[in-house]
Structures are given as C-alpha cells and as structure tokens.
Amino acid sequence: SPDDLLDVAFTSSPVAIAVLDANNKPLTVNPAFEEQIGPFFKLKNLALNDIGADEKANEAVVRALSDARQSNVAVRARDVNVLTVVGPGGYPIPRHFDWSFRAGSDGTICAVADMVTDKDLAQREKDAELLDFFQEAPIAMHWLSATGHVMWANNTELRVLGYTAEEYIGQPIMKFCPDEEELVLEILKQLGSGNTIKDVPVRFRAKDGRIVPLLIDSNVNYTKAGEFNHTRCFIRDDTGRKVREARTEALLQEAIRTHELFDAFVSRTLHLIRTPCHGLVHALEELGEVVSQAKVISADALERRGKGLILESVKLVRQINQMTVDFSDVCKVQEGAQPEVCLEQHNVLLLAKKAVLNALENLRPGVALTLDFAAGSTELRTDSVALLRVLDHLLRNATHATTAGAVTLQVNHAPPGSDDVVTFTVVDTGKGLDADDPYLFQRYCQPPSSTLTQDRVSPENAEALRSKLQSGLALTSGNEGIGVGLALSYSIVAALGGELRYDSNPSTTRFWFALPRGIATPSPTSMSPSVIFDPRTAFSVLEEEERSSDHSTLSMDTRFSSIPDSSGIAPATASSTTVAAKGVFEAQCQTRPRVLVVDDSQLCTKVVASALKRLRCEYETAADGVEAVAKLKKAGSFDAAGPVPPYDLVLMDIRMPNMDGYEATRIAREELKLNVPIVAISAEAVVHKEHFDATYSKPLNVKVLQEIIADQYRVRHTDTGSM
C-alpha cells in the first residue's frame, strides 16, 4: 500500500529525516538520522534549533522553520553546523548539513538533512568567495537572456540603480532604459552577430526616477550547440565623465567665443583705421612727389627736411596699414584660403640685403644687425614679395626681442649632391621662447601658447587659456603687434614650398625655413663669394637694384585662393578671373576708360577719383549698391541728353549701407546680364573673389590702379574686337 511504500522510503533513505512537532522536537526519526546525527532517545527532548554547533547555526534553523510554517514550499538552510552525538562514547562532534523543511497540514514539519562532506564544504567556501567577488565588485555587471531579460545582476548594479533583486532580475532591460529602445535593440543585434561592444553610452532610469548615464561593455556566452546563451555586460557610471566633458566643452566654447569676439572687434577697429590711412598715404605720396620735383623750393636744407618728414610720415602710416593687411590675411587663412604665390627668378642676395635694410629702423641701440650670406648661387625662383614679407616679420620680431647682442639673417646653400635648397635663418640673442611649444604659430599667441582642439583641452588648461587670452589682450601685456605675424609667416612659407621652424634657449633663438631653389642649373655668373653685410654702412647698396626693379614700390599684400562661399551669389562669368601686372595703361587708346566707383566712404572715393584723373579716365561715383545698380541700368541707354555710354570698369566696395557689393554684383550679373568687369576694392578681411573679375585690398596706389584699368580695359575691348 502507499503507506507501506512511504514507510519503506522513510526507513531506507540514505539522508537523515525527522518529523518535528509544533515545538520543533523530533516525533520520529529514520535510521540514517540516528546514524548521522544521534540516537532518538538522546534528541527527542531537544528542539532541532537547539542542536546547532553555534548561535549562527541555531538562528539559521529558526529562520528556516519559521519560513516553512508560513509557506507551502520547502525552505532550505545550507551549511548548518550541527553537534552530532554519534562519535565514540557519544562525544559531540560538529558536522555540516544542508537542511530542507516542509510543513505538513497537521502542523508537523518534515526535516531532511543531507550531510556535507569536507570536500563539499571546501568547494562551497571557494564558491562563496568567487560569488562575493562578483557580487561586490567595484563595477556593475549583469547577464541578459536572448530575449533581453535580466537573468542576474550583482549587488553593485542593484545599488547603482536602487532596485532590489526582485524588482530588477527577471525584468526586460527595456523597462530600465528610457528613450533608448532603438539603441538597446541595436546592441542586442550586434551582440547576436558575435560582435563585442565597448564604451557604448546608455541611459538607465534609477528607482528614484534619476537618469543615470552609463557606459556598457559586453559580449555573448554561447551554448555548446553555438546558440545564444546569455550576455556578459559590464557597466560603469558615466556621470563624472559627462560632467567633465560638459565643463570642458563649455570652457572651450567660451575660449573660442572670446577669440571670435576679439576677431570681430579688431577687424572692425582696423577697418575704421584703414580708411583714413588710405587717404593719408595717397596724399603724402603726392606731396612727396611735389616736394622732390618743385623748382620753387630753393633751399636744399628745407627740401631735404621737408621730404624727410613726408617720407617718415608715409613710413609710419604704411606700418599701420601693414598691420591691418596682416590681420586681414590671417583671417583669410582662418577661413580656409591659401596664399597664392608667383614664382619668378630673383637675386636672393639683393632680397636678403633689402630685408636687413628694412629691419634697420626697428633696431635697438647697441644691437648689431648683420646679413651672413654663404658662398653660392644668388639665383632663387620664388615670390619676392612673399619672401620679403616673411623675412620682415621674422626680423621685426627678432629686433623687438633683442636688447643686447646681435640679430643675424643667415642665408645658406645645400651642399653638393643633396636637394638644392636655400635656407634662411634669423638668429637673435634676445629673451628666448618656450623651446617645446608646438603651437607658437597660432594667431594671437604670444609664447608660450596653447591649442584649442577638443581632444587636448582639459578643464584646467582651458581656464588657463582663457586667463592667458585676457592678459594677452591687456594694453599692459608688453606684447608687440597683434600676434598674427608668425601665423601668417607660417602659411606663406608653406605656400613657397617650405616649413617655418624654430628652436630657442635663454640666450639664442632661431627661426628658419628652407626653400627649393627651383633652378636646375644656376648660371655661373650668379655665383657669389660669402658676404657679410652691415646695413648701417651700406645705405646705397641697393640703388642699382632700385633703378632696375620695382621692389621699392611693390605692395606687401599677398594674394589668397578662394574661400568656400556661403552667400549664394553666382560666380562672375567675365573672361578674366585674375588681374596680374602684365602692363601699364596706354593713354593712346581710342576712347578714355569710363569707371564707376562704388564706395560709401567719401574719403576713399576722393582718393580713387584723384588717381583716375591722373590716369586720364572718366569716372562716376555711387555711395552704395542701390545707387550703383541704378547707374548700371541707365548705362548703355538713352536719356534726354542723348546716349549714356556704358562703363568699362566697376570698382566695387563690399560693406556698404542699403545694399552691399555682393548683392549689387549679383543683380548686375544675373538680372541686368551685364558683362562689365567688376573688381572688388575693399578693406574687408575676407572677400569671396569668385564673384568678381578680381579682388584688391585697400589702399590702392596709382600704379596698382593703373594696372587694374589697363588689364580690364584690354580684356574687355579684346573680347569685343575693339583692340
């Protein structure tokens, strides 16, 4: 019968079994119980929770018995240390048992004890240590099933998110990732494809409603059959990094905005300075011609004094103007333009002498200035204006920094058998620079400098950069110029085919660059012995060169490539897109060129008008784009006085009230369908030159204006068959 079978199972079971009454005392025990724990007669008056080897064991049994009486499931108590009385002489011996308790309907408890061997106990201790390693690890971790449910999570993850195991484990992970469903699905897709993910940012919702940014690393555990078993996910709190990143970005943007505000401020200020400088240069140049040629001035001393004052005034104004040109050009570089160079054969010895002569005016008392030209060919294929501009900047910096000692420009030639290059080195004995500053050639950076790239700026040095920028802009900083010379020189040297470099120590600073000679076989007549040139004893050394060349009157402006355009204006369609000095205006043309001058500055208009008169041109003026468009519409038609002749050339300013030069040019090209050459004449730092037939920076001297008119007039009349 069933009762007989139960009795057989009870008596023959290899594990200890006891039936307990309401007081947890044994009512009956099986033979295995008596063999492993103790005889019934010894234990029948003891509650099971009183036979533990220590208080911890008794407490575990009490909790398990209480839980069993309150539920309908078996309750386990592992590794309970029990005092057994089965040893020799009945001496109590502690042994470990795994207990299972289940309540009966009559109030009794069935207690089953499975003895734990010493080997099992040792393994369990190891398992417990390993489990503690994962549960209390400093990094949160969990397993996900193939369906995206949380199979297990360690205590660290539960603490990070604030959930209990019952609230978190067994739930779909989507439940805890607000607004991240698409990302989580993509993560599971990547993991299901066998990929490992690393540092994937995911936002989790904590129990208290907080959104916690976390970074996840994960891969997949597969079954022996190769099927998806579960993920291994490690997550790290990303809040600190997010805060640091946001702070760094804020400080970086503030530093960049400071640069941009400074750019705008300086650009506007220098624009206002440059317009009167334009008029002053023109007036002083004309006055200088009058003084030098007038026969009415008979007193030689007065003439020399007057001419000297005028030339000094021109020099000072040109220095101011050159500062604005430098600033404008470095802005062009910042906008993405590149210097355009015109490579021609030049005498490098004469160019070097001119550079040191130009530097003489900035030399401090007691400081030596020397050109050291090594023996070799004087031929170099380069852009003389660009090269002189770089040398002027480097020598100006050196003379400013050197209060004692010497400034030397060295020109050396490559040894035979190597690439034929010419190396220019400016050496000074000034205060020195930071020897390991790789960002010296950034604009506005007075050494030592710093970079503005996201991957290098920390919150600490971003704040230092801001403080440095503020102090560098102060009038008391002691810095010379506006801090763009080295940045501009670096770009120009690169355009010439070299790289500007430097090294420095407390007593010596060197800037150098090497340019390809560009001449396959230098002429034997170009060979020169070594030259040591002191400009203070050779003021007339370049007189012959000045008579045979035009270096003394060349503008120091450097042309720049087009800048990516965002204005939406169609490019010019005239046949000439650049203007080069190919010739001079011929006064013998059948008709006098008719020019429209568009500029909102009366002073600039008067200066250009005066130059046009000297060039025997007809001209009209317009104060803004609206007036210019009206005159362009009228040109070529008839009015009450008869036919209105068309214009041969339009000189167009850029920034004007009512309508700027870009819009006026667009209307002339697209609406009026005019093919008249339009040349931009502006003090603007950046001009989108593709809209115009040419672009020139203010101020214009008579020679440059003459070249513009001659070139455009020739192109226009050649295209129409008039010449």
XYZ file of C-alpha atoms in Angstrom, residues 136-714:
579
model
C 30.590 43.152 -4.535
C 32.885 44.016 -7.434
C 33.521 47.777 -7.895
C 31.953 47.541 -11.356
C 28.307 46.762 -12.025
C 27.507 43.706 -14.134
C 24.555 41.651 -15.325
C 23.504 38.843 -17.659
C 20.826 39.221 -20.294
C 18.953 36.390 -21.970
C 18.489 36.199 -25.729
C 15.101 37.883 -25.203
C 16.667 40.828 -23.385
C 15.575 39.857 -19.852
C 17.855 40.364 -16.852
C 18.941 36.883 -15.714
C 21.326 38.054 -12.998
C 22.741 41.322 -11.688
C 25.313 41.846 -8.970
C 24.739 43.878 -5.838
C 26.809 46.768 -7.196
C 24.429 47.248 -10.125
C 21.425 46.991 -7.830
C 22.918 49.691 -5.591
C 23.736 51.964 -8.561
C 20.127 51.831 -9.760
C 18.475 51.449 -6.349
C 16.394 48.343 -7.150
C 16.003 45.134 -5.153
C 16.771 41.815 -6.827
C 13.042 41.044 -7.016
C 12.361 44.394 -8.764
C 15.182 44.081 -11.289
C 16.053 40.463 -12.044
C 13.674 38.754 -14.449
C 12.515 42.049 -15.958
C 13.120 43.125 -19.593
C 16.077 45.501 -19.764
C 13.970 47.876 -21.906
C 11.982 48.697 -18.788
C 15.007 50.490 -17.334
C 16.272 52.295 -20.476
C 14.007 55.288 -21.242
C 14.079 56.583 -24.817
C 16.846 54.076 -25.652
C 14.818 51.249 -27.217
C 16.398 51.621 -30.654
C 19.894 51.684 -29.160
C 19.260 48.623 -26.961
C 17.890 46.699 -29.933
C 20.975 47.627 -31.936
C 23.213 46.477 -29.053
C 21.435 43.111 -28.900
C 21.706 42.839 -32.683
C 25.450 43.485 -32.578
C 25.936 41.009 -29.739
C 23.806 38.414 -31.541
C 26.115 38.774 -34.539
C 29.095 37.797 -32.424
C 30.469 41.303 -32.002
C 31.866 42.775 -28.807
C 30.733 46.264 -27.839
C 32.784 48.691 -25.760
C 32.083 52.075 -24.156
C 28.553 52.341 -25.555
C 26.703 55.128 -23.704
C 23.224 54.172 -22.478
C 20.914 55.995 -20.079
C 19.267 53.958 -17.288
C 16.365 55.031 -15.098
C 17.050 54.506 -11.367
C 14.323 53.542 -8.919
C 14.091 57.114 -7.614
C 13.492 58.443 -11.135
C 17.012 59.716 -11.804
C 18.501 59.206 -15.257
C 21.943 57.642 -14.811
C 24.383 57.806 -17.782
C 26.270 54.515 -18.051
C 28.896 53.008 -20.340
C 28.399 49.357 -21.376
C 30.973 46.739 -22.390
C 29.519 43.372 -23.404
C 29.935 40.135 -25.327
C 27.989 36.841 -25.528
C 28.230 33.419 -23.891
C 27.152 30.656 -26.284
C 25.926 27.126 -25.589
C 27.870 24.096 -26.801
C 25.463 23.996 -29.728
C 26.536 27.538 -30.666
C 23.288 29.163 -29.595
C 22.937 32.477 -27.743
C 23.032 31.672 -24.026
C 23.428 34.986 -22.236
C 25.358 38.233 -22.383
C 28.203 39.320 -20.163
C 27.537 43.008 -19.520
C 29.781 45.338 -17.530
C 28.505 48.845 -16.883
C 30.251 51.898 -15.479
C 28.765 55.099 -14.156
C 29.457 57.749 -16.787
C 28.179 60.737 -14.795
C 31.596 62.050 -13.808
C 32.919 61.881 -17.351
C 29.773 63.563 -18.670
C 30.148 66.384 -16.173
C 33.840 66.864 -17.001
C 33.098 66.702 -20.718
C 30.315 69.265 -20.439
C 32.502 71.563 -18.351
C 35.399 71.228 -20.779
C 33.124 71.897 -23.742
C 31.653 74.956 -22.047
C 35.078 76.375 -21.262
C 36.326 75.530 -24.736
C 33.366 77.250 -26.377
C 33.898 80.257 -24.145
C 37.552 80.458 -25.191
C 36.568 80.133 -28.859
C 33.877 82.786 -28.464
C 36.457 85.073 -26.884
C 38.672 84.587 -29.932
C 35.757 85.270 -32.241
C 34.761 88.411 -30.354
C 38.344 89.591 -30.456
C 38.468 88.889 -34.204
C 35.320 90.918 -34.766
C 36.498 93.759 -32.539
C 39.911 94.051 -34.141
C 38.514 93.654 -37.642
C 36.017 96.450 -37.111
C 38.535 98.717 -35.388
C 41.201 98.246 -38.024
C 38.654 98.733 -40.774
C 37.886 102.168 -39.334
C 41.598 102.969 -39.047
C 42.453 101.765 -42.528
C 40.171 104.158 -44.434
C 41.853 107.403 -43.282
C 45.226 105.691 -43.661
C 44.332 105.090 -47.301
C 43.743 108.789 -47.902
C 46.767 109.865 -45.895
C 49.148 107.564 -47.770
C 47.857 108.823 -51.096
C 48.092 112.489 -50.094
C 51.577 112.150 -48.645
C 52.826 110.286 -51.693
C 51.610 113.063 -53.970
C 53.039 115.721 -51.692
C 56.349 113.888 -51.662
C 56.446 113.978 -55.448
C 55.731 117.727 -55.439
C 58.396 118.475 -52.848
C 61.014 116.374 -54.592
C 60.338 117.918 -58.023
C 59.279 121.509 -57.317
C 61.728 124.115 -58.521
C 60.297 126.794 -56.254
C 61.977 125.264 -53.229
C 65.470 126.544 -53.498
C 66.752 125.909 -50.037
C 68.380 122.473 -50.108
C 68.162 122.036 -46.376
C 64.441 122.852 -46.353
C 63.808 120.471 -49.220
C 65.687 117.640 -47.527
C 63.938 118.306 -44.239
C 60.521 118.541 -45.811
C 60.979 115.461 -47.925
C 62.383 113.552 -44.962
C 59.362 114.398 -42.813
C 56.992 113.361 -45.562
C 58.783 110.073 -46.180
C 58.807 109.340 -42.446
C 55.063 110.025 -42.301
C 54.495 107.672 -45.206
C 56.595 105.024 -43.464
C 54.622 105.264 -40.209
C 51.276 105.174 -41.966
C 52.408 102.218 -44.045
C 53.326 100.391 -40.833
C 49.793 100.899 -39.544
C 48.394 99.820 -42.866
C 50.610 96.724 -42.963
C 49.246 95.701 -39.581
C 45.721 95.774 -40.985
C 46.855 93.815 -44.043
C 48.427 91.156 -41.811
C 45.272 90.849 -39.781
C 43.099 90.624 -42.883
C 45.306 87.941 -44.407
C 45.479 85.775 -41.307
C 41.675 85.904 -41.194
C 41.663 84.661 -44.787
C 43.858 81.747 -43.734
C 41.498 81.017 -40.842
C 38.593 80.953 -43.333
C 40.383 78.313 -45.403
C 42.155 80.388 -48.061
C 45.753 79.718 -49.043
C 48.371 82.284 -50.087
C 48.885 82.425 -53.839
C 52.499 82.947 -54.893
C 54.019 83.929 -58.223
C 57.373 82.171 -58.641
C 59.938 84.074 -60.687
C 63.723 84.142 -60.763
C 65.225 86.636 -58.295
C 68.576 87.642 -56.884
C 68.323 86.245 -53.348
C 71.353 88.226 -52.154
C 69.689 91.519 -53.053
C 66.408 90.406 -51.460
C 68.250 89.486 -48.239
C 70.041 92.858 -48.217
C 66.720 94.632 -48.659
C 65.252 92.659 -45.737
C 68.023 93.690 -43.322
C 67.809 97.292 -44.536
C 64.069 97.256 -43.769
C 64.818 95.865 -40.298
C 67.321 98.605 -39.519
C 64.637 101.093 -38.464
C 63.452 98.754 -35.655
C 66.935 98.012 -34.300
C 67.624 98.942 -30.677
C 70.747 100.977 -29.797
C 73.806 98.827 -29.227
C 72.428 95.784 -31.101
C 74.263 94.574 -34.202
C 72.353 93.673 -37.367
C 74.123 91.575 -39.997
C 73.459 89.565 -43.152
C 75.644 86.452 -43.398
C 75.358 85.155 -46.971
C 77.227 81.903 -47.620
C 79.147 81.410 -50.840
C 76.909 80.082 -53.601
C 74.442 80.986 -56.305
C 72.325 84.103 -55.860
C 69.564 82.714 -58.085
C 66.282 81.635 -56.478
C 62.911 81.022 -58.060
C 60.443 82.459 -55.558
C 57.823 85.131 -54.908
C 59.908 88.129 -53.876
C 57.012 89.961 -52.188
C 56.020 86.928 -50.140
C 59.613 86.105 -49.173
C 60.338 89.698 -48.105
C 57.137 89.739 -46.094
C 58.216 86.657 -44.110
C 61.735 87.960 -43.561
C 60.368 91.345 -42.469
C 58.160 89.657 -39.866
C 60.937 87.454 -38.512
C 63.483 90.266 -38.382
C 60.968 92.641 -36.785
C 60.251 90.100 -34.043
C 63.977 89.492 -33.524
C 64.869 93.200 -33.287
C 61.999 93.780 -30.859
C 63.066 90.893 -28.601
C 66.809 91.731 -28.616
C 68.005 94.450 -26.253
C 71.685 93.475 -26.376
C 73.826 91.365 -28.640
C 73.042 90.764 -32.285
C 70.406 89.879 -34.856
C 71.639 87.959 -37.887
C 69.994 86.845 -41.117
C 71.850 83.805 -42.426
C 71.419 82.520 -45.983
C 72.954 79.109 -46.661
C 73.009 76.730 -49.611
C 72.626 72.967 -49.649
C 75.868 71.007 -50.053
C 76.567 69.387 -53.439
C 74.756 66.099 -54.002
C 71.705 66.965 -51.878
C 68.421 68.643 -52.747
C 69.210 72.157 -53.947
C 67.575 74.372 -51.321
C 68.262 77.792 -49.879
C 67.939 78.042 -46.103
C 67.030 81.311 -44.391
C 67.751 81.588 -40.662
C 67.051 84.526 -38.363
C 69.130 84.317 -35.173
C 68.860 86.685 -32.208
C 70.277 86.889 -28.696
C 67.005 88.067 -27.162
C 64.929 86.820 -24.261
C 64.150 83.425 -25.815
C 60.940 81.442 -26.229
C 59.384 78.292 -24.862
C 61.530 75.636 -26.512
C 58.788 72.971 -26.727
C 55.730 74.996 -27.741
C 54.274 73.333 -30.885
C 51.513 75.923 -31.172
C 53.657 79.030 -31.434
C 52.383 79.724 -34.936
C 48.718 80.213 -33.949
C 47.196 83.642 -34.306
C 47.174 85.923 -31.234
C 49.542 83.545 -29.428
C 52.360 85.277 -27.637
C 54.659 82.497 -26.351
C 54.053 80.229 -24.592
C 50.776 79.331 -26.297
C 48.185 76.573 -26.236
C 45.935 74.668 -28.603
C 42.174 74.967 -28.939
C 41.333 71.429 -30.052
C 38.762 69.377 -28.147
C 40.999 66.350 -27.665
C 43.726 68.368 -25.896
C 41.833 70.838 -23.706
C 41.138 69.816 -20.110
C 39.040 71.981 -17.768
C 42.203 73.156 -16.031
C 44.173 74.296 -19.076
C 41.013 75.641 -20.732
C 40.656 78.056 -17.816
C 44.356 78.839 -18.044
C 43.917 79.560 -21.746
C 41.062 81.949 -21.004
C 43.118 83.780 -18.372
C 46.078 83.959 -20.735
C 43.916 85.336 -23.510
C 42.556 88.049 -21.241
C 46.022 89.053 -20.040
C 47.406 88.943 -23.580
C 44.773 91.421 -24.740
C 45.612 93.873 -21.976
C 47.418 97.045 -23.008
C 49.977 96.418 -20.280
C 50.924 92.949 -21.568
C 54.071 94.235 -23.294
C 53.335 92.244 -26.444
C 54.190 93.842 -29.776
C 51.723 93.894 -32.656
C 48.501 91.930 -32.829
C 50.030 88.460 -32.649
C 49.449 87.298 -36.222
C 52.886 87.687 -37.830
C 54.186 84.184 -37.097
C 50.887 82.542 -38.028
C 50.839 84.408 -41.329
C 54.527 83.736 -42.000
C 53.986 80.019 -41.410
C 51.257 79.918 -44.074
C 53.275 81.963 -46.570
C 56.400 79.804 -46.125
C 54.266 76.701 -46.701
C 52.934 78.245 -49.916
C 56.525 78.889 -51.018
C 57.370 75.208 -50.508
C 58.989 75.236 -47.070
C 58.174 74.861 -43.383
C 58.863 77.538 -40.783
C 60.525 76.060 -37.688
C 62.258 77.317 -34.580
C 64.336 76.419 -31.550
C 65.270 78.508 -28.552
C 67.225 78.673 -25.331
C 67.639 81.552 -22.854
C 70.448 83.104 -24.913
C 69.637 82.319 -28.559
C 66.503 81.973 -30.674
C 66.459 80.706 -34.264
C 63.689 80.731 -36.849
C 64.493 79.020 -40.125
C 62.993 77.622 -43.302
C 64.390 76.063 -46.478
C 63.017 76.828 -49.961
C 63.709 74.848 -53.121
C 65.942 76.826 -55.446
C 63.703 75.951 -58.378
C 66.524 76.327 -60.915
C 68.033 73.183 -62.401
C 71.456 74.636 -63.192
C 72.324 78.016 -61.683
C 74.191 80.348 -64.000
C 77.957 80.559 -63.409
C 77.611 84.340 -63.310
C 75.219 84.014 -60.350
C 77.887 82.537 -58.087
C 78.826 84.800 -55.207
C 81.521 84.561 -52.547
C 80.461 84.675 -48.916
C 79.143 88.099 -47.921
C 78.948 89.753 -44.510
C 76.672 92.751 -44.950
C 76.218 95.516 -42.346
C 73.240 97.677 -43.416
C 74.339 100.639 -41.293
C 77.364 101.167 -43.540
C 75.670 100.484 -46.855
C 72.617 102.708 -47.289
C 73.137 102.978 -51.070
C 73.834 99.304 -51.735
C 70.510 98.773 -53.467
C 70.457 101.891 -55.621
C 71.253 99.936 -58.795
C 68.614 97.322 -57.957
C 66.024 100.018 -57.251
C 66.663 101.544 -60.688
C 66.273 98.209 -62.471
C 63.393 96.738 -60.488
C 60.183 97.757 -58.819
C 60.720 96.202 -55.361
C 60.630 99.566 -53.606
C 57.079 100.270 -54.715
C 55.670 96.769 -54.531
C 52.703 96.296 -52.195
C 53.308 93.825 -49.399
C 49.854 92.321 -49.999
C 49.742 88.581 -50.657
C 47.039 87.126 -52.893
C 44.881 84.340 -51.468
C 42.907 81.494 -53.001
C 39.113 81.470 -52.995
C 37.336 80.865 -49.726
C 34.366 78.444 -49.670
C 31.305 80.592 -50.335
C 28.039 80.597 -48.394
C 26.451 83.743 -49.822
C 24.612 82.058 -52.703
C 25.795 84.567 -55.342
C 26.581 83.164 -58.768
C 30.265 83.425 -59.788
C 31.362 86.040 -62.274
C 31.335 84.996 -65.911
C 33.747 87.575 -67.288
C 36.651 86.190 -69.246
C 39.302 87.338 -66.756
C 39.218 85.958 -63.230
C 42.536 87.300 -62.005
C 44.440 90.508 -62.588
C 48.208 90.429 -62.842
C 50.632 93.214 -63.521
C 51.023 92.444 -67.246
C 51.479 96.002 -68.466
C 50.592 99.661 -67.968
C 47.627 101.683 -69.153
C 48.174 103.124 -72.586
C 46.876 106.685 -72.850
C 46.721 106.366 -76.632
C 43.517 104.239 -76.529
C 40.851 105.444 -78.902
C 38.434 106.116 -76.025
C 39.113 107.041 -72.444
C 38.104 104.301 -69.965
C 34.874 105.062 -68.105
C 34.892 103.833 -64.494
C 32.119 103.572 -61.897
C 33.487 103.950 -58.341
C 31.156 102.439 -55.710
C 32.140 103.240 -52.107
C 30.300 104.609 -49.069
C 33.425 106.424 -47.847
C 33.765 109.906 -49.305
C 37.458 109.949 -48.486
C 38.101 106.695 -50.341
C 36.029 107.916 -53.273
C 38.006 111.167 -53.469
C 41.323 109.295 -53.341
C 40.324 106.946 -56.182
C 38.835 109.819 -58.168
C 42.064 111.779 -57.850
C 44.054 108.799 -59.105
C 41.633 108.284 -62.020
C 42.074 111.911 -63.050
C 45.831 111.440 -63.115
C 45.291 108.366 -65.316
C 43.060 110.398 -67.711
C 39.970 108.275 -67.014
C 36.336 109.335 -66.919
C 34.507 108.288 -63.794
C 31.248 108.441 -61.885
C 30.605 107.606 -58.235
C 27.918 105.770 -56.275
C 27.565 105.808 -52.488
C 26.051 102.339 -52.134
C 24.830 99.311 -54.054
C 21.382 100.771 -54.717
C 22.828 103.823 -56.459
C 25.322 101.640 -58.336
C 22.553 99.375 -59.692
C 20.575 102.424 -60.812
C 23.562 103.800 -62.740
C 24.362 100.414 -64.254
C 20.764 100.128 -65.501
C 20.986 103.558 -67.084
C 24.359 102.997 -68.749
C 24.134 102.000 -72.399
C 20.667 103.536 -72.836
C 19.348 106.946 -73.875
C 18.136 109.823 -71.746
C 17.010 113.373 -72.521
C 20.597 114.469 -73.094
C 21.302 111.626 -75.515
C 23.044 108.241 -75.290
C 24.580 107.207 -71.965
C 27.886 105.431 -72.588
C 28.466 102.103 -70.833
C 31.085 101.606 -68.151
C 34.375 99.914 -68.933
C 35.048 99.012 -65.287
C 33.308 98.978 -61.899
C 35.354 99.373 -58.706
C 33.076 97.866 -56.041
C 33.381 98.222 -52.277
C 31.971 95.315 -50.235
C 30.496 96.604 -46.984
C 28.067 99.469 -47.669
C 24.705 100.593 -46.283
C 21.387 99.865 -48.063
C 22.943 97.278 -50.396
C 26.382 95.677 -50.156
C 28.761 94.906 -53.000
C 27.796 91.223 -53.192
C 24.124 91.966 -53.829
C 24.876 94.761 -56.305
C 27.197 92.397 -58.205
C 24.569 89.651 -58.216
C 21.979 91.992 -59.708
C 24.435 93.206 -62.345
C 25.304 89.621 -63.341
C 22.005 87.771 -63.020
C 19.294 90.384 -63.567
C 20.906 93.050 -65.740
C 23.010 90.436 -67.596
C 25.958 92.848 -67.721
C 29.399 91.681 -68.731
C 31.212 94.749 -67.401
C 34.323 93.856 -65.364
C 33.625 94.294 -61.637
C 36.672 94.498 -59.365
C 36.253 94.300 -55.594
C 38.161 97.030 -53.750
C 37.730 96.503 -50.044
C 39.356 96.645 -46.634
C 37.308 93.569 -45.726
C 39.348 90.708 -44.237
C 37.639 88.093 -46.412
C 36.234 88.647 -49.902
C 34.593 85.891 -51.966
C 36.675 86.597 -55.056
C 34.809 84.197 -57.351
C 32.033 86.796 -57.665
C 34.366 89.375 -59.149
C 36.776 89.633 -62.020
C 39.459 90.483 -59.459
C 39.825 91.491 -55.823
C 42.197 94.072 -54.353
C 42.745 95.312 -50.844
C 42.658 98.978 -49.940
C 44.592 101.181 -50.201
C 45.292 101.331 -53.947
C 48.231 103.344 -55.144
C 48.232 104.899 -58.604
C 50.430 102.153 -60.059
C 48.146 99.308 -58.963
C 45.049 101.203 -60.138
C 46.779 101.793 -63.457
C 47.397 98.063 -63.826
C 43.786 97.211 -62.991
C 42.406 99.605 -65.581
C 44.868 98.574 -68.265
C 44.253 94.878 -67.739
C 40.466 95.034 -67.592
C 40.209 97.588 -70.400
C 42.385 95.387 -72.630
